[in-house]
CSV table of C-alpha atoms in Angstrom, one decimal:
chain,number,residue,atom,x,y,z
C,131,UNK,CA,6.5,-49.0,1.0
C,132,UNK,CA,2.7,-49.6,-0.1
C,133,UNK,CA,3.6,-47.8,-3.3
C,134,UNK,CA,6.4,-50.5,-3.9
C,135,UNK,CA,4.5,-53.6,-3.4
C,136,UNK,CA,3.0,-54.8,-6.6
C,137,UNK,CA,0.3,-57.3,-7.5
C,138,UNK,CA,0.6,-61.2,-8.3
C,139,UNK,CA,-0.5,-60.9,-12.1
C,140,UNK,CA,2.4,-62.4,-14.5
C,141,UNK,CA,0.8,-60.8,-18.0
C,142,UNK,CA,2.0,-57.1,-16.5
C,143,UNK,CA,5.7,-58.6,-17.9
C,144,UNK,CA,4.1,-58.0,-21.2
C,145,UNK,CA,3.4,-54.2,-20.5
C,146,UNK,CA,6.7,-53.8,-18.9
C,147,UNK,CA,8.6,-55.2,-21.7
C,148,UNK,CA,6.4,-52.7,-24.3
C,149,UNK,CA,6.8,-49.4,-22.2
C,150,UNK,CA,10.4,-50.4,-20.8
C,151,UNK,CA,12.4,-51.3,-24.3
C,152,UNK,CA,10.4,-48.2,-26.3
C,153,UNK,CA,11.3,-45.4,-23.6
C,154,UNK,CA,15.2,-47.2,-23.7
C,155,UNK,CA,15.6,-47.2,-27.0
C,156,UNK,CA,14.2,-43.6,-27.3
C,157,UNK,CA,16.8,-42.5,-24.5
C,158,UNK,CA,19.5,-44.1,-26.1
C,159,UNK,CA,18.6,-42.5,-29.5
C,160,UNK,CA,18.6,-39.0,-27.7
C,161,UNK,CA,22.1,-39.5,-26.9
C,162,UNK,CA,23.2,-41.2,-30.4
C,163,UNK,CA,21.5,-38.7,-32.5
C,164,UNK,CA,21.1,-35.7,-30.7
C,165,UNK,CA,19.9,-33.6,-33.7
C,166,UNK,CA,17.4,-36.1,-34.9
C,167,UNK,CA,15.8,-37.1,-31.7
C,168,UNK,CA,17.6,-34.8,-28.9
C,169,UNK,CA,18.2,-31.1,-28.7
C,170,UNK,CA,17.4,-30.6,-32.1
C,171,UNK,CA,14.2,-32.2,-32.1
C,172,UNK,CA,13.3,-30.2,-29.2
C,173,UNK,CA,14.5,-27.1,-30.7
C,174,UNK,CA,12.7,-27.6,-33.7
C,175,UNK,CA,9.1,-27.8,-31.4
C,176,UNK,CA,10.1,-24.7,-29.6
C,177,UNK,CA,11.2,-26.0,-26.2
C,178,UNK,CA,13.3,-23.8,-24.2
C,179,UNK,CA,16.9,-24.9,-23.4
C,180,UNK,CA,17.0,-27.8,-26.1
C,181,UNK,CA,20.5,-29.0,-25.2
C,182,UNK,CA,19.8,-29.5,-21.3
C,183,UNK,CA,16.4,-30.9,-22.6
C,184,UNK,CA,17.5,-33.3,-24.9
C,185,UNK,CA,19.9,-34.7,-22.5
C,186,UNK,CA,17.7,-34.4,-19.0
C,187,UNK,CA,14.7,-36.0,-21.2
C,188,UNK,CA,17.6,-38.9,-22.5
C,189,UNK,CA,18.8,-40.0,-19.1
C,190,UNK,CA,15.1,-40.1,-17.7
C,191,UNK,CA,13.7,-42.2,-20.5
C,192,UNK,CA,17.2,-44.8,-20.0
C,193,UNK,CA,17.2,-44.8,-16.2
C,194,UNK,CA,13.2,-45.2,-16.2
C,195,UNK,CA,12.9,-47.4,-19.0
C,196,UNK,CA,15.6,-50.0,-17.2
C,197,UNK,CA,13.9,-49.7,-13.9
C,198,UNK,CA,10.3,-50.9,-15.6
C,199,UNK,CA,12.4,-53.4,-18.0
C,200,UNK,CA,13.3,-55.2,-14.3
C,201,UNK,CA,10.5,-54.2,-12.5
C,202,UNK,CA,12.6,-52.1,-9.7
C,203,UNK,CA,10.9,-49.4,-8.5
C,204,UNK,CA,8.2,-49.8,-11.2
C,205,UNK,CA,5.4,-47.0,-10.0
C,206,UNK,CA,8.5,-44.4,-9.2
C,207,UNK,CA,9.7,-45.0,-12.8
C,208,UNK,CA,6.2,-44.6,-14.6
C,209,UNK,CA,5.5,-41.2,-12.8
C,210,UNK,CA,8.5,-39.2,-15.1
C,211,UNK,CA,7.5,-41.0,-18.2
C,212,UNK,CA,4.3,-40.3,-17.8
C,213,UNK,CA,5.2,-36.7,-17.7
C,214,UNK,CA,7.3,-37.4,-20.4
C,215,UNK,CA,4.5,-38.7,-22.8
C,216,UNK,CA,1.5,-35.6,-21.6
C,217,UNK,CA,4.5,-32.9,-22.6
C,218,UNK,CA,5.2,-34.7,-26.0
C,219,UNK,CA,1.5,-35.2,-26.7
C,220,UNK,CA,0.7,-31.7,-25.9
C,221,UNK,CA,3.5,-30.1,-27.7
C,222,UNK,CA,3.6,-31.9,-30.9
C,223,UNK,CA,0.5,-34.0,-31.3
C,224,UNK,CA,-2.0,-30.6,-30.2
C,225,UNK,CA,-0.7,-28.8,-33.3
C,226,UNK,CA,-0.8,-31.5,-35.4
C,227,UNK,CA,-4.1,-31.7,-34.3
C,228,UNK,CA,-5.3,-28.0,-34.9
C,229,UNK,CA,-3.2,-27.9,-38.1
C,230,UNK,CA,-4.1,-31.4,-39.8
C,231,UNK,CA,-7.3,-32.3,-38.0
C,232,UNK,CA,-8.1,-35.6,-35.9
C,233,UNK,CA,-6.9,-38.4,-37.9
C,234,UNK,CA,-3.6,-37.2,-39.1
C,235,UNK,CA,-3.1,-36.7,-35.0
C,236,UNK,CA,-4.2,-40.2,-34.1
C,237,UNK,CA,-1.9,-41.8,-36.7
C,238,UNK,CA,1.3,-39.1,-35.3
C,239,UNK,CA,0.1,-40.3,-31.5
C,240,UNK,CA,-0.2,-43.9,-31.6
C,241,UNK,CA,2.9,-44.6,-29.9
C,242,UNK,CA,2.5,-42.0,-27.5
C,243,UNK,CA,-0.7,-42.9,-26.7
C,244,UNK,CA,0.3,-46.3,-26.1
C,245,UNK,CA,3.1,-45.2,-23.9
C,246,UNK,CA,1.0,-43.2,-21.9
C,247,UNK,CA,-1.6,-45.9,-21.3
C,248,UNK,CA,1.4,-48.4,-20.4
C,249,UNK,CA,2.9,-45.9,-18.1
C,250,UNK,CA,-0.3,-45.7,-16.1
C,251,UNK,CA,-1.2,-49.0,-16.0
C,252,UNK,CA,2.2,-49.6,-14.6
C,253,UNK,CA,1.4,-46.6,-11.6
C,254,UNK,CA,-1.8,-48.3,-10.9
C,255,UNK,CA,-0.5,-52.3,-11.0
C,256,UNK,CA,3.1,-52.3,-10.1
C,257,UNK,CA,5.5,-54.5,-11.6
C,258,UNK,CA,3.8,-57.6,-11.5
C,259,UNK,CA,4.5,-61.2,-10.3
C,260,UNK,CA,8.4,-61.2,-12.3
C,261,UNK,CA,9.3,-58.3,-10.9
C,262,UNK,CA,12.3,-56.9,-8.7
C,263,UNK,CA,9.4,-55.2,-6.9
C,264,UNK,CA,7.6,-58.6,-5.8
C,265,UNK,CA,11.0,-60.4,-4.9
C,266,UNK,CA,11.7,-57.2,-2.7
C,267,UNK,CA,8.9,-56.1,-0.9
C,268,UNK,CA,6.3,-59.1,-0.8
C,269,UNK,CA,3.0,-58.3,0.3
């Protein structure tokens, strides 16, 4: 139960909105545009089982993005998103670093790093004052 409790910060809502909207949107796009954002993208970077992986990752992004937006099971929802971002950075941004250099990688990874750090923040702090977690699991 202690992992469902959250702090009383009202500004956490801003991080939840940022992380939740981006992941929800990216997840939906994996279903709407599988050749570009889902299976096709995973195939182009050499990940195994791209068809399965596209829908699997997209499903987690949609569900966890929505959970973070409403602040329900925020810490638990952040864990798969952190994993997704670590895989995204290691599979797509590290090759850019090795082939094109630091600044090209930094430019390409700006959203990835923001989503990773935002998700880590939510894992540490929870959903904040305006969250379902706060209403259901009071301190």
